Short mmCIF file of C-alpha atoms and ligand atoms in Angstrom, two decimals:
data_model
loop_
_atom_site.label_atom_id
_atom_site.label_comp_id
_atom_site.label_asym_id
_atom_site.label_seq_id
_atom_site.Cartn_x
_atom_site.Cartn_y
_atom_site.Cartn_z
CA MET A 35 26.65 179.69 -150.46
CA PRO A 36 27.56 183.36 -150.88
CA ASP A 37 24.85 186.01 -150.97
CA PHE A 38 22.99 186.58 -154.25
CA SER A 39 24.95 188.93 -156.46
CA VAL A 40 24.41 190.77 -159.78
CA LEU A 41 26.60 191.55 -162.78
CA LEU A 42 25.86 194.93 -164.20
CA THR A 43 26.95 195.06 -167.84
CA HIS A 44 28.73 198.04 -169.26
CA LYS A 45 25.66 198.77 -171.39
CA ALA A 46 23.29 198.57 -168.45
CA ALA A 47 25.49 200.87 -166.34
CA GLU A 48 25.62 203.42 -169.20
CA ALA A 49 21.85 203.22 -169.67
CA ILE A 50 21.23 203.88 -165.99
CA ARG A 51 23.76 206.71 -165.85
CA LYS A 52 22.07 208.46 -168.80
CA GLY A 53 18.52 207.38 -168.00
CA ALA A 54 15.58 208.84 -166.14
CA VAL A 55 15.43 208.42 -162.37
CA TRP A 56 14.04 204.94 -162.09
CA GLY A 57 13.13 202.00 -164.24
CA GLN A 58 12.57 198.24 -164.47
CA VAL A 59 15.24 195.59 -164.65
CA VAL A 60 15.27 192.11 -166.20
CA LEU A 61 17.90 189.57 -165.14
CA LYS A 62 19.23 186.27 -166.37
CA VAL A 63 19.66 184.22 -163.22
CA SER A 64 21.60 181.10 -162.35
CA THR A 65 20.05 179.74 -159.15
CA PRO A 66 22.87 177.21 -158.45
CA GLU A 67 25.48 179.99 -158.75
CA SER A 68 23.32 182.49 -156.90
CA ILE A 69 24.00 185.21 -159.42
CA GLY A 70 22.22 187.15 -162.14
CA ALA A 71 23.10 189.52 -164.93
CA VAL A 72 21.10 192.56 -166.01
CA VAL A 73 19.97 191.92 -169.63
CA ALA A 74 17.21 194.53 -170.11
CA ILE A 75 16.09 197.73 -168.45
CA SER A 76 13.51 200.45 -168.96
CA HIS A 77 13.34 204.13 -168.26
CA GLY A 78 10.43 204.66 -165.93
CA SER A 79 7.41 202.62 -167.05
CA GLY A 80 8.51 202.77 -170.70
CA GLY A 81 9.45 199.77 -172.85
CA ARG A 82 12.32 197.54 -171.93
CA PHE A 83 15.40 197.45 -174.14
CA PRO A 84 18.30 194.99 -174.15
CA VAL A 85 21.58 195.72 -172.36
CA ASP A 86 22.85 192.17 -172.80
CA LEU A 87 26.12 190.61 -171.86
CA ASP A 88 28.60 191.24 -174.62
CA VAL A 89 30.70 188.29 -173.62
CA PRO A 90 30.86 185.27 -176.01
CA GLY A 91 30.16 181.99 -174.24
CA HIS A 92 29.20 183.55 -170.88
CA PHE A 93 27.55 180.96 -168.64
CA LEU A 94 24.56 183.15 -167.80
CA LYS A 95 23.57 183.49 -171.50
CA SER A 96 21.91 180.08 -171.39
CA CYS A 97 20.07 180.81 -168.15
CA ASP A 98 16.38 181.85 -167.92
CA ASN A 99 15.20 185.43 -167.84
CA LYS A 100 13.69 186.33 -164.48
CA PRO A 101 11.29 189.20 -164.48
CA TRP A 102 11.38 192.21 -162.50
CA GLY A 103 13.55 194.24 -160.36
CA TYR A 104 13.99 197.99 -160.36
CA TRP A 105 16.67 200.58 -160.55
CA TYR A 106 16.57 203.98 -158.78
CA ARG A 107 18.63 207.15 -158.72
CA VAL A 108 19.26 207.74 -155.04
CA SER A 109 20.85 210.16 -152.58
CA ALA A 110 24.49 209.39 -151.81
CA GLU A 111 23.47 208.89 -148.19
CA LEU A 112 21.78 205.58 -149.16
CA HIS A 113 25.11 204.17 -150.34
CA ALA A 114 26.70 205.17 -147.05
CA HIS A 115 23.91 203.07 -145.45
CA TRP A 116 24.71 200.29 -147.89
CA LEU A 117 28.36 200.22 -146.72
CA LEU A 118 27.43 200.28 -143.06
CA ALA A 119 24.69 197.69 -143.35
CA ARG A 120 27.03 195.34 -145.30
CA ALA A 121 29.66 195.69 -142.59
CA GLN A 122 27.13 195.04 -139.82
CA ARG A 123 25.11 192.39 -141.71
CA ALA A 124 22.08 194.60 -141.05
CA VAL A 125 19.14 195.79 -143.15
CA VAL A 126 17.84 199.28 -143.87
CA THR A 127 14.18 199.83 -143.06
CA VAL A 128 11.82 200.14 -146.02
CA GLU A 129 10.88 203.63 -144.88
CA GLY A 130 14.55 204.69 -144.63
CA PHE A 131 15.25 203.25 -148.08
CA ARG A 132 12.16 204.89 -149.61
CA GLY A 133 13.14 208.27 -148.17
CA LEU A 134 16.48 208.26 -150.05
CA VAL A 135 15.09 207.10 -153.38
CA GLY A 136 14.44 210.04 -155.74
CA SER A 137 11.15 208.82 -157.19
CA GLY A 138 9.46 205.76 -158.62
CA PHE A 139 9.83 203.59 -155.47
CA GLN A 140 7.91 200.35 -155.81
CA SER A 141 6.48 198.98 -152.66
CA PRO A 142 7.57 195.32 -152.13
CA GLY A 143 4.17 194.12 -150.97
CA GLY A 144 4.35 190.41 -150.05
CA ASN A 145 7.24 189.58 -152.40
CA ALA A 146 10.88 190.58 -152.32
CA HIS A 147 12.41 192.23 -155.36
CA LEU A 148 15.86 193.32 -156.32
CA ALA A 149 16.77 197.02 -156.51
CA ILE A 150 19.88 198.50 -158.14
CA THR A 151 20.62 201.97 -156.87
CA HIS A 152 22.80 204.59 -158.53
CA VAL A 153 24.38 207.69 -157.12
CA ALA A 154 24.94 210.40 -159.69
CA GLY A 155 27.60 213.06 -159.63
CA GLY A 156 29.87 213.93 -156.74
CA GLN A 157 29.89 212.37 -153.33
CA ASP A 158 29.74 215.60 -151.32
CA LYS A 159 30.07 215.14 -147.61
CA TYR A 160 30.55 211.37 -147.89
CA SER A 161 33.60 211.66 -150.11
CA ASP A 162 35.98 210.23 -147.53
CA LEU A 163 33.90 206.99 -147.55
CA GLN A 164 34.59 206.06 -151.18
CA LEU A 165 30.93 205.38 -151.87
CA PRO A 166 30.18 202.93 -154.64
CA GLU A 167 28.45 204.36 -157.71
CA PHE A 168 26.10 201.37 -157.86
CA ALA A 169 24.63 199.21 -155.09
CA LEU A 170 22.27 196.24 -154.97
CA TRP A 171 19.49 195.48 -152.47
CA ARG A 172 16.87 192.82 -151.83
CA VAL A 173 13.79 194.80 -150.82
CA SER A 174 10.99 193.13 -148.89
CA ALA A 175 8.49 194.17 -146.29
CA ASP A 176 11.20 193.39 -143.70
CA GLY A 177 13.63 195.89 -145.04
CA ALA A 178 16.30 196.43 -147.71
CA GLU A 179 19.15 193.94 -147.43
CA PRO A 180 22.42 195.10 -149.01
CA LEU A 181 23.90 192.74 -151.65
CA SER A 182 26.96 193.01 -153.85
CA ILE A 183 26.97 194.15 -157.46
CA ASP A 184 29.87 193.83 -159.94
CA VAL A 185 29.94 196.58 -162.53
CA GLU A 186 31.64 195.73 -165.85
CA PRO A 187 34.41 198.32 -166.32
CA ASP A 188 34.88 200.41 -169.46
CA VAL A 189 38.11 198.57 -170.21
CA THR A 190 38.79 194.85 -169.60
CA GLY A 191 41.57 192.43 -170.45
CA ALA A 192 45.23 193.39 -170.63
CA ARG A 193 44.23 196.97 -171.53
CA ALA A 194 43.00 197.45 -167.96
CA LEU A 195 46.66 197.20 -166.89
CA ALA A 196 47.54 200.56 -168.45
CA PRO A 197 49.36 202.75 -167.50
CA HIS A 198 51.26 200.30 -165.28
CA TRP A 199 52.08 197.96 -168.17
CA PRO A 200 53.17 198.92 -171.71
CA VAL A 201 49.82 198.01 -173.19
CA ALA A 202 50.22 200.00 -176.44
CA ASP A 203 53.65 198.58 -177.16
CA LEU A 204 52.35 195.04 -176.87
CA GLU A 205 49.09 195.65 -178.72
CA SER A 206 51.13 196.66 -181.74
CA ALA A 207 53.32 193.57 -181.47
CA ARG A 208 53.07 190.69 -183.90
CA VAL A 209 54.38 187.31 -182.67
CA LEU A 210 54.69 184.19 -184.80
CA VAL A 211 54.47 180.92 -182.83
CA VAL A 212 55.83 177.91 -184.70
CA GLY A 213 54.74 174.61 -183.10
CA CYS A 214 51.49 174.59 -181.15
CA GLY A 215 52.01 171.58 -178.92
CA SER A 216 52.20 171.67 -175.15
CA ILE A 217 55.03 174.20 -175.01
CA GLY A 218 53.84 176.37 -177.87
CA GLY A 219 50.22 176.35 -176.60
CA ALA A 220 51.24 177.51 -173.16
CA ALA A 221 53.50 180.17 -174.66
CA ALA A 222 50.72 181.45 -176.94
CA ARG A 223 48.40 181.64 -173.98
CA ASP A 224 50.88 183.72 -171.97
CA LEU A 225 51.51 186.01 -174.94
CA ALA A 226 47.77 186.62 -175.21
CA LEU A 227 47.52 187.22 -171.45
CA ALA A 228 50.29 189.82 -171.65
CA GLY A 229 48.31 191.67 -174.31
CA VAL A 230 50.19 190.89 -177.52
CA GLY A 231 48.05 192.34 -180.33
CA ARG A 232 48.43 189.60 -182.92
CA LEU A 233 49.48 185.97 -182.77
CA ASP A 234 50.18 183.90 -185.85
CA LEU A 235 50.00 180.20 -184.97
CA VAL A 236 51.83 177.81 -187.28
CA ASP A 237 51.35 174.05 -186.95
CA PRO A 238 49.99 171.45 -189.40
CA GLY A 239 49.11 168.93 -186.71
CA ARG A 240 45.84 167.81 -185.13
CA LEU A 241 45.12 167.51 -181.41
CA ARG A 242 45.31 163.79 -180.67
CA TRP A 243 44.10 161.80 -177.71
CA ARG A 244 47.77 161.28 -176.74
CA ASN A 245 48.29 165.08 -176.58
CA LEU A 246 45.60 165.59 -173.96
CA PRO A 247 47.66 164.83 -170.85
CA ARG A 248 49.94 167.75 -171.64
CA HIS A 249 48.18 170.21 -173.95
CA ILE A 250 46.35 173.30 -172.73
CA CYS A 251 43.44 172.43 -175.02
CA GLY A 252 40.88 169.98 -173.62
CA PRO A 253 39.11 166.92 -174.95
CA ARG A 254 36.35 168.88 -176.72
CA HIS A 255 38.97 169.78 -179.36
CA VAL A 256 40.27 166.25 -180.08
CA GLY A 257 40.67 165.78 -183.82
CA ARG A 258 40.80 169.48 -184.68
CA LEU A 259 43.80 171.28 -186.11
CA LYS A 260 45.78 172.51 -183.09
CA VAL A 261 45.93 176.05 -184.53
CA ASN A 262 42.13 176.21 -184.74
CA ALA A 263 41.62 174.76 -181.27
CA LEU A 264 44.09 177.21 -179.81
CA ARG A 265 42.64 180.14 -181.76
CA GLU A 266 39.20 179.45 -180.33
CA ASP A 267 40.38 179.02 -176.74
CA LEU A 268 42.65 182.05 -176.83
CA THR A 269 39.99 184.27 -178.41
CA LEU A 270 37.61 183.39 -175.56
CA LEU A 271 40.42 184.07 -173.07
CA ARG A 272 41.51 187.43 -174.51
CA GLU A 273 39.35 188.80 -177.29
CA GLN A 274 41.64 191.74 -177.78
CA THR A 275 44.39 189.51 -179.24
CA GLU A 276 43.89 188.74 -182.94
CA VAL A 277 44.79 185.06 -183.40
CA ARG A 278 45.46 183.82 -186.89
CA ALA A 279 45.71 180.10 -187.57
CA HIS A 280 48.06 178.64 -190.21
CA ALA A 281 47.98 174.87 -190.69
CA THR A 282 51.38 175.17 -192.25
CA ASP A 283 54.41 172.88 -192.15
CA VAL A 284 57.44 175.09 -191.52
CA VAL A 285 59.72 172.65 -193.44
CA LEU A 286 57.56 171.70 -196.38
CA GLU A 287 55.96 175.15 -196.74
CA ALA A 288 58.89 177.36 -195.76
CA ASP A 289 57.85 179.92 -198.38
CA LYS A 290 54.58 180.65 -196.58
CA VAL A 291 56.47 181.13 -193.30
CA ARG A 292 58.93 183.38 -195.05
CA ASP A 293 56.03 185.55 -196.19
CA LEU A 294 54.58 185.71 -192.67
CA LEU A 295 57.99 186.84 -191.36
CA GLN A 296 57.73 190.01 -193.42
CA ASP A 297 55.14 191.17 -190.95
CA THR A 298 56.42 189.68 -187.70
CA ASP A 299 58.29 191.25 -184.75
CA ILE A 300 59.51 188.09 -183.08
CA VAL A 301 59.26 184.30 -183.53
CA LEU A 302 58.66 181.82 -180.74
CA CYS A 303 59.57 178.34 -181.97
CA ALA A 304 58.37 175.43 -179.92
CA ALA A 305 58.40 172.95 -182.79
CA ASP A 306 59.47 169.36 -182.14
CA GLY A 307 62.42 167.93 -183.90
CA VAL A 308 65.74 169.00 -185.29
CA VAL A 309 64.81 169.98 -188.84
CA PRO A 310 61.95 172.44 -188.11
CA ARG A 311 64.18 174.25 -185.58
CA ARG A 312 67.00 174.51 -188.11
CA VAL A 313 64.63 175.83 -190.74
CA VAL A 314 63.25 178.46 -188.33
CA SER A 315 66.80 179.44 -187.36
CA HIS A 316 67.66 179.95 -191.02
CA LEU A 317 64.44 181.76 -191.97
CA VAL A 318 64.55 184.25 -189.09
CA ARG A 319 68.17 185.07 -189.77
CA ARG A 320 67.50 185.76 -193.39
CA ALA A 321 64.38 187.79 -192.52
CA GLY A 322 66.20 189.84 -189.81
CA VAL A 323 63.69 188.84 -187.14
CA PRO A 324 64.71 187.71 -183.62
CA ALA A 325 63.50 184.30 -182.37
CA ILE A 326 63.21 182.36 -179.16
CA LEU A 327 63.61 178.54 -179.56
CA ALA A 328 62.20 176.55 -176.69
CA CYS A 329 62.29 172.80 -176.08
CA VAL A 330 62.68 170.12 -173.43
CA LEU A 331 65.29 167.41 -173.70
CA GLU A 332 65.32 163.75 -172.79
CA ASN A 333 61.80 163.08 -171.51
CA GLY A 334 61.49 166.38 -169.85
CA GLN A 335 64.61 166.42 -167.72
CA VAL A 336 65.87 169.79 -168.89
CA GLY A 337 64.34 172.75 -170.64
CA GLU A 338 66.26 174.92 -173.01
CA LEU A 339 65.75 178.41 -174.43
CA ILE A 340 67.90 179.92 -177.13
CA ARG A 341 67.44 183.52 -178.25
CA LEU A 342 68.59 184.19 -181.80
CA ARG A 343 69.39 187.73 -182.82
CA PRO A 344 69.77 188.80 -186.43
CA TRP A 345 72.80 190.81 -185.47
CA GLN A 346 76.43 190.70 -186.46
CA GLY A 347 78.38 188.71 -183.92
CA HIS A 348 75.41 186.48 -183.02
CA GLY A 349 75.41 183.02 -184.48
CA CYS A 350 72.50 180.90 -185.60
CA LEU A 351 71.28 177.71 -183.92
CA GLN A 352 73.79 175.59 -185.77
CA CYS A 353 76.66 177.91 -184.89
CA ARG A 354 75.75 177.67 -181.23
CA ARG A 355 75.62 173.92 -181.32
CA ASP A 356 78.95 173.71 -183.04
CA ALA A 357 80.57 176.06 -180.55
CA LEU A 358 79.25 174.08 -177.62
CA PHE A 359 80.43 170.82 -179.11
CA ALA A 360 83.85 172.29 -179.77
CA GLU A 361 84.07 173.14 -176.05
CA GLY A 362 83.50 169.51 -175.16
CA GLY A 363 79.75 169.75 -174.70
CA MET A 364 77.17 167.44 -176.14
CA ARG A 365 74.84 167.69 -179.06
CA PRO A 366 71.38 167.80 -177.54
CA GLU A 367 69.39 167.95 -180.72
CA SER A 368 69.31 164.21 -181.14
CA MET A 369 67.28 164.01 -177.93
CA LEU A 370 64.63 166.25 -179.35
CA ALA A 371 63.22 163.79 -181.82
CA ALA A 372 62.16 161.40 -179.08
CA ASP A 373 58.49 161.27 -178.29
CA TYR A 374 57.52 161.99 -174.73
CA GLY A 375 55.81 158.67 -174.61
CA THR A 376 52.27 157.75 -175.48
CA GLY A 377 51.32 155.68 -172.51
CA SER A 378 51.62 152.57 -174.66
CA PHE A 379 55.14 151.78 -173.62
CA HIS A 380 57.05 152.16 -170.39
CA ARG A 381 59.37 154.98 -169.52
CA PRO A 382 60.83 155.45 -166.08
CA MET A 383 59.55 159.05 -166.03
CA THR A 384 58.04 161.33 -168.60
CA ALA A 385 57.56 165.00 -169.36
CA VAL A 386 54.51 166.34 -167.65
CA GLY A 387 52.27 169.11 -168.91
CA SER A 388 53.16 171.50 -166.12
CA ASP A 389 56.88 171.26 -166.87
CA LEU A 390 56.25 171.83 -170.54
CA HIS A 391 53.99 174.79 -169.73
CA LEU A 392 56.74 176.19 -167.47
CA ILE A 393 59.14 176.23 -170.40
CA GLY A 394 56.44 177.67 -172.69
CA SER A 395 55.76 180.43 -170.14
CA PHE A 396 59.44 181.09 -169.77
CA ALA A 397 59.83 181.32 -173.55
CA ALA A 398 56.90 183.79 -173.67
CA LYS A 399 58.52 185.82 -170.87
CA VAL A 400 61.79 186.02 -172.81
CA ALA A 401 59.95 186.88 -176.05
CA LEU A 402 58.04 189.71 -174.26
CA ALA A 403 61.21 191.00 -172.60
CA THR A 404 62.96 191.02 -176.01
CA LEU A 405 60.06 192.90 -177.65
CA LEU A 406 59.81 195.43 -174.86
CA HIS A 407 63.56 195.99 -174.57
CA ASP A 408 63.68 196.66 -178.31
CA LYS A 409 60.93 199.26 -177.78
CA GLY A 410 62.96 201.08 -175.14
CA HIS A 411 61.96 199.36 -171.93
CA HIS A 412 65.40 198.97 -170.43
CA ASP A 413 64.16 197.14 -167.30
CA GLN A 414 63.44 194.20 -169.65
CA ARG A 415 67.09 193.68 -170.50
CA ILE A 416 68.40 190.11 -170.51
CA ASP A 417 72.18 189.95 -170.74
CA ALA A 418 72.30 186.45 -172.02
CA GLU A 419 71.08 184.43 -175.01
CA HIS A 420 70.87 180.82 -173.91
CA ALA A 421 69.20 179.33 -170.79
CA VAL A 422 69.05 175.79 -169.44
CA VAL A 423 66.26 175.07 -166.98
CA ALA A 424 66.47 172.04 -164.66
CA LEU A 425 63.14 170.21 -164.54
CA ARG A 426 64.11 166.78 -163.25
CA PRO A 427 67.89 166.87 -163.36
CA ARG A 428 70.03 163.79 -163.41
CA PRO A 429 73.69 164.00 -162.50
CA GLY A 430 76.36 163.31 -165.04
CA TRP A 431 75.19 165.38 -167.97
CA ALA A 432 77.80 167.35 -169.83
CA PRO A 433 77.93 171.12 -169.44
CA PRO A 434 75.94 173.25 -169.78
CA TYR A 435 73.16 170.71 -169.16
CA ASP A 436 74.54 169.65 -165.76
CA VAL A 437 72.07 171.80 -163.85
CA GLU A 438 71.63 170.20 -160.44
CA ARG A 439 68.46 171.34 -158.71
CA ALA A 440 64.95 171.25 -160.08
CA GLY A 441 63.93 174.77 -160.92
CA SER A 442 67.44 176.20 -161.33
CA VAL A 443 68.21 178.26 -164.43
CA ARG A 444 71.63 178.70 -166.01
CA TRP A 445 72.02 181.60 -168.39
CA MET A 446 74.85 181.78 -170.90
CA PRO A 447 75.97 184.34 -173.46
CA GLY A 448 75.49 183.90 -177.17
CA PHE A 449 78.08 182.61 -179.59
CA PRO A 450 79.61 184.28 -182.62
CA PRO A 451 78.99 182.81 -186.05
CA ARG A 452 81.32 180.22 -187.50
CA SER A 453 83.09 181.50 -190.55
CA GLY A 454 81.38 180.14 -193.65
CA CYS A 455 78.09 179.37 -191.98
CA PRO A 456 75.57 179.28 -194.84
CA THR A 457 72.92 180.90 -192.56
CA CYS A 458 74.98 183.59 -190.84
CA GLU A 459 77.42 184.39 -193.64
CA PRO A 460 75.91 183.44 -196.93
CA ALA A 461 78.07 183.80 -200.01
ZN1 ZN B 209 75.30 180.29 -188.27
#
């Protein structure tokens, strides 16, 4: 079991930075996990005030409050001792510890207590040591044992990746995800992880028992609308992403989706079946919004991504299919309607969750690259519009689905519109 450790919340750290020179500390402690979180402090012997965890669902919230420890403002030299004692698995004598505490030191007596120490201001002569601002100790009559403390940073989530990731460009991005099954769920999760500011989830379906082997949502959500289950999980994962749930059928309620497209930067369509994909292809073209269509074919043998651009010279989904067919290819859409299998009948092999998530993640990657490239990030350029990903390839498929090795990706250019296409060239 690792050493006992403490989480110092952002609020607690701020209160200590701005506080007096010492005070009391209350923790919530999980004994099995050997960790606690600071939930209340005082300044000197004054009243305690809450500095609680501001994290919904955090596991320590349900743990018991344990009374007292202390915090002290200390000389930087004590944190140099902390580093050294950690490295040598040694302790600092009580006298040595007390000598570097500004004031308020509480003698441990017969019991051990925890002490959080804080070094204010510059690091002076110890600057080359990179001294921690906060340190944790278990203080007993035998000495002060150095322990680890994890300070909640000012900024968490994808925002913490700035300036090495275009955080602002993604926070302002609005992505519509149509189809929240196994592929769409994984794609939505990746979009939230990347820091997309708003996700609109569109799916009228419920999470069924048969979805569980492949969906990113777990059994506690069985029976719920998929959009609500995902919204809850994604909000817990990345609270900075606004997730909006729409239990909307893209075919039967196309008008509602058309309205959402007025305020959408890109669509990621992972809907099952031929008709929803055609409807999305038509709606995005008319709305002038780019889209990524993602699916797997034939029980998960091959994944496919198609990027649709609302540009002259770029055809819609139907134009692409017709062009491929004219070149002697096959029409893969008919393979889309097939269920992956429910476990109630035999298939030689089936699509597995990890393969579907791979395609969902890939679709999210292409959606993010498209968004960022359109915002001027030229390193995100993809010089192709159509990808086939081999998941469990079988020989003998017609091009371009004749990918041979699991994991290989074949990229292809887009296709021009057919003349007279009612989507691309309406009368
Ligand atoms: Zn077309």
